[in-house]
Short mmCIF file of C-alpha atoms in Angstrom, two decimals:
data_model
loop_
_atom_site.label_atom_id
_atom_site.label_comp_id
_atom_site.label_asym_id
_atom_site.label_seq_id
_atom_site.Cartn_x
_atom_site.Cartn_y
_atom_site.Cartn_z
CA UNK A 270 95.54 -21.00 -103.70
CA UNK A 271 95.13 -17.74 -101.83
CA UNK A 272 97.16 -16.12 -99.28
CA UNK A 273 95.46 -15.24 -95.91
CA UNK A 274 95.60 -12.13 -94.78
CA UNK A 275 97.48 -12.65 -91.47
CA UNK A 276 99.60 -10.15 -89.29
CA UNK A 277 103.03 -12.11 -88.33
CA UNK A 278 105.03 -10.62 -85.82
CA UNK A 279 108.88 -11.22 -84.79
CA UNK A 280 108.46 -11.44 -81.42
CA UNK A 281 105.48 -12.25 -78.82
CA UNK A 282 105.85 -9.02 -77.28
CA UNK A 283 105.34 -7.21 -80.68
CA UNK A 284 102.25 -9.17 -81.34
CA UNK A 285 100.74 -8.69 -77.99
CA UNK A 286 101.60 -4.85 -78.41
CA UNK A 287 100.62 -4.25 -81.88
CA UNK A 288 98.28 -7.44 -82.82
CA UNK A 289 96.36 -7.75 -79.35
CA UNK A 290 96.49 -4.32 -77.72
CA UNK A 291 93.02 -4.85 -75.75
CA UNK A 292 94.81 -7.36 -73.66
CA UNK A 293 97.57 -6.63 -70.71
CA UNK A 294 100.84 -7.93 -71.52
CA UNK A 295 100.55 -10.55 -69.12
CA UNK A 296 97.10 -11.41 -70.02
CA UNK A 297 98.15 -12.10 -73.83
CA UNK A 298 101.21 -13.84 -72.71
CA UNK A 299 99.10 -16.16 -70.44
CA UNK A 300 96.74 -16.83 -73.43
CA UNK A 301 99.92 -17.45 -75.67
CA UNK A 302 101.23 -20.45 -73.48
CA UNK A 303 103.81 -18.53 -71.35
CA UNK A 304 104.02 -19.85 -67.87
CA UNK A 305 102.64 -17.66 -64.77
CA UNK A 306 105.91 -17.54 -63.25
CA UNK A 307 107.47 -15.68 -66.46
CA UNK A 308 104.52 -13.36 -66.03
CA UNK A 309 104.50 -9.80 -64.49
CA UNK A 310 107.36 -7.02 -64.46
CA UNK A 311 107.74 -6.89 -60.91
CA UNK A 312 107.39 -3.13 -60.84
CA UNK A 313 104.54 -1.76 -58.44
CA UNK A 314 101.31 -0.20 -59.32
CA UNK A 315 98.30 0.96 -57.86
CA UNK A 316 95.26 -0.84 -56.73
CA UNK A 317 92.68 1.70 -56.60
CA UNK A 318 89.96 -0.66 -55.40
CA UNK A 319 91.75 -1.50 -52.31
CA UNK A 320 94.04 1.78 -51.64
CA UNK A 321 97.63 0.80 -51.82
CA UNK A 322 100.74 -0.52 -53.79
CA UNK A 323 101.12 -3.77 -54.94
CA UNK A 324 103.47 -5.46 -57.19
CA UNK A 325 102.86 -6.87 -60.78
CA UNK A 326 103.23 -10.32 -59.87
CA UNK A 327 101.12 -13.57 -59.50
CA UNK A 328 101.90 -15.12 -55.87
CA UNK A 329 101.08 -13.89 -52.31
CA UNK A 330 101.59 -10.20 -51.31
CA UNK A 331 102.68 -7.87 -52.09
CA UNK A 332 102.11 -9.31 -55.40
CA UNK A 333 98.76 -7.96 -56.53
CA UNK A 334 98.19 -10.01 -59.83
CA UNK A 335 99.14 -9.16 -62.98
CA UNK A 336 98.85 -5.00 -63.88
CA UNK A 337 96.35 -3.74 -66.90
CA UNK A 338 97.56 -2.27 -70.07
CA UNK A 339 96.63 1.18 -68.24
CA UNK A 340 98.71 0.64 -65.29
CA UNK A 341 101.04 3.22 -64.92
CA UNK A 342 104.19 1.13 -63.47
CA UNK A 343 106.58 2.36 -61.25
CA UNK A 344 109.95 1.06 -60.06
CA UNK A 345 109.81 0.94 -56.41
CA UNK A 346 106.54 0.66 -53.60
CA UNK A 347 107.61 4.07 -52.48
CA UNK A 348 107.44 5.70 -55.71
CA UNK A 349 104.13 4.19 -56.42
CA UNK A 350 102.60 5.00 -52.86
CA UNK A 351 102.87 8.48 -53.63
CA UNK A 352 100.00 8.41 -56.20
CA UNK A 353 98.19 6.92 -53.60
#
Protein backbone atom coordinates (compact mmCIF):
# COMPACT_ATOMS: atom_id res chain seq x y z
CA UNK A 1 0.00 0.00 0.00
CA UNK A 2 1.22 3.50 -0.74
CA UNK A 3 1.31 6.53 1.27
CA UNK A 4 -0.48 9.67 -0.12
CA UNK A 5 1.20 12.52 -0.39
CA UNK A 6 -0.82 14.78 1.95
CA UNK A 7 0.18 18.09 3.85
CA UNK A 8 -1.14 17.65 7.67
CA UNK A 9 -1.13 20.56 9.67
CA UNK A 10 -1.38 21.05 13.66
CA UNK A 11 -3.72 23.50 13.72
CA UNK A 12 -6.58 24.97 11.29
CA UNK A 13 -5.02 28.21 11.27
CA UNK A 14 -1.66 26.70 10.01
CA UNK A 15 -3.41 24.91 7.26
CA UNK A 16 -5.45 27.79 6.13
CA UNK A 17 -2.09 29.90 6.23
CA UNK A 18 0.28 27.58 4.73
CA UNK A 19 -2.06 24.79 2.90
CA UNK A 20 -4.85 27.26 1.52
CA UNK A 21 -3.24 30.69 1.23
CA UNK A 22 -5.62 31.84 -1.80
CA UNK A 23 -8.42 31.90 0.66
CA UNK A 24 -9.08 34.69 3.60
CA UNK A 25 -8.85 33.29 6.91
CA UNK A 26 -12.38 33.50 7.41
CA UNK A 27 -13.23 32.21 4.08
CA UNK A 28 -11.16 28.83 4.74
CA UNK A 29 -12.50 28.65 8.18
CA UNK A 30 -16.11 28.91 6.82
CA UNK A 31 -15.29 26.13 4.26
CA UNK A 32 -13.68 24.05 7.19
CA UNK A 33 -17.01 23.88 9.29
CA UNK A 34 -16.31 26.78 11.72
CA UNK A 35 -19.41 28.66 12.61
CA UNK A 36 -19.97 32.42 11.26
CA UNK A 37 -20.10 33.72 14.62
CA UNK A 38 -16.38 32.43 15.41
CA UNK A 39 -15.53 34.18 12.17
CA UNK A 40 -13.81 37.62 11.71
CA UNK A 41 -11.10 39.44 14.01
CA UNK A 42 -13.11 42.28 14.80
CA UNK A 43 -10.39 44.70 13.80
CA UNK A 44 -11.47 47.39 11.07
CA UNK A 45 -10.45 47.64 7.54
CA UNK A 46 -11.13 49.46 4.57
CA UNK A 47 -13.85 49.15 2.08
CA UNK A 48 -12.58 50.83 -0.88
CA UNK A 49 -15.70 50.22 -2.96
CA UNK A 50 -17.85 52.12 -0.67
CA UNK A 51 -15.29 54.74 1.06
CA UNK A 52 -15.14 54.04 4.72
CA UNK A 53 -14.23 51.72 7.74
CA UNK A 54 -15.89 48.78 8.54
CA UNK A 55 -15.26 46.01 10.85
CA UNK A 56 -14.25 42.32 10.06
CA UNK A 57 -17.33 40.86 11.15
CA UNK A 58 -20.47 39.07 9.72
CA UNK A 59 -23.72 40.92 11.21
CA UNK A 60 -25.17 44.44 10.65
CA UNK A 61 -22.89 47.55 10.61
CA UNK A 62 -20.41 48.43 11.16
CA UNK A 63 -19.58 44.95 10.44
CA UNK A 64 -18.59 44.87 6.79
CA UNK A 65 -18.23 41.01 6.18
CA UNK A 66 -15.43 39.12 6.55
CA UNK A 67 -11.79 41.04 5.41
CA UNK A 68 -9.52 39.45 2.37
CA UNK A 69 -6.19 37.93 2.88
CA UNK A 70 -4.92 41.52 1.59
CA UNK A 71 -6.69 43.50 4.09
CA UNK A 72 -4.47 45.45 5.94
CA UNK A 73 -6.25 45.30 9.58
CA UNK A 74 -6.17 47.83 11.98
CA UNK A 75 -7.15 47.99 15.65
CA UNK A 76 -9.53 50.74 15.99
CA UNK A 77 -12.19 52.70 13.21
CA UNK A 78 -10.08 55.73 13.78
CA UNK A 79 -6.88 54.25 12.92
CA UNK A 80 -8.31 52.70 9.86
CA UNK A 81 -10.23 55.95 8.69
CA UNK A 82 -7.07 57.55 8.23
CA UNK A 83 -6.16 55.47 5.11
CA UNK A 84 -9.29 56.52 3.95
Amino acid sequence: SGQLDVEVYDSLDECCASGIFWLSKGECFAASGVAQEELGTNKFYVDWINEHCVKDCEGPAPCGGLAQAWDPLYDSSAACCAKV
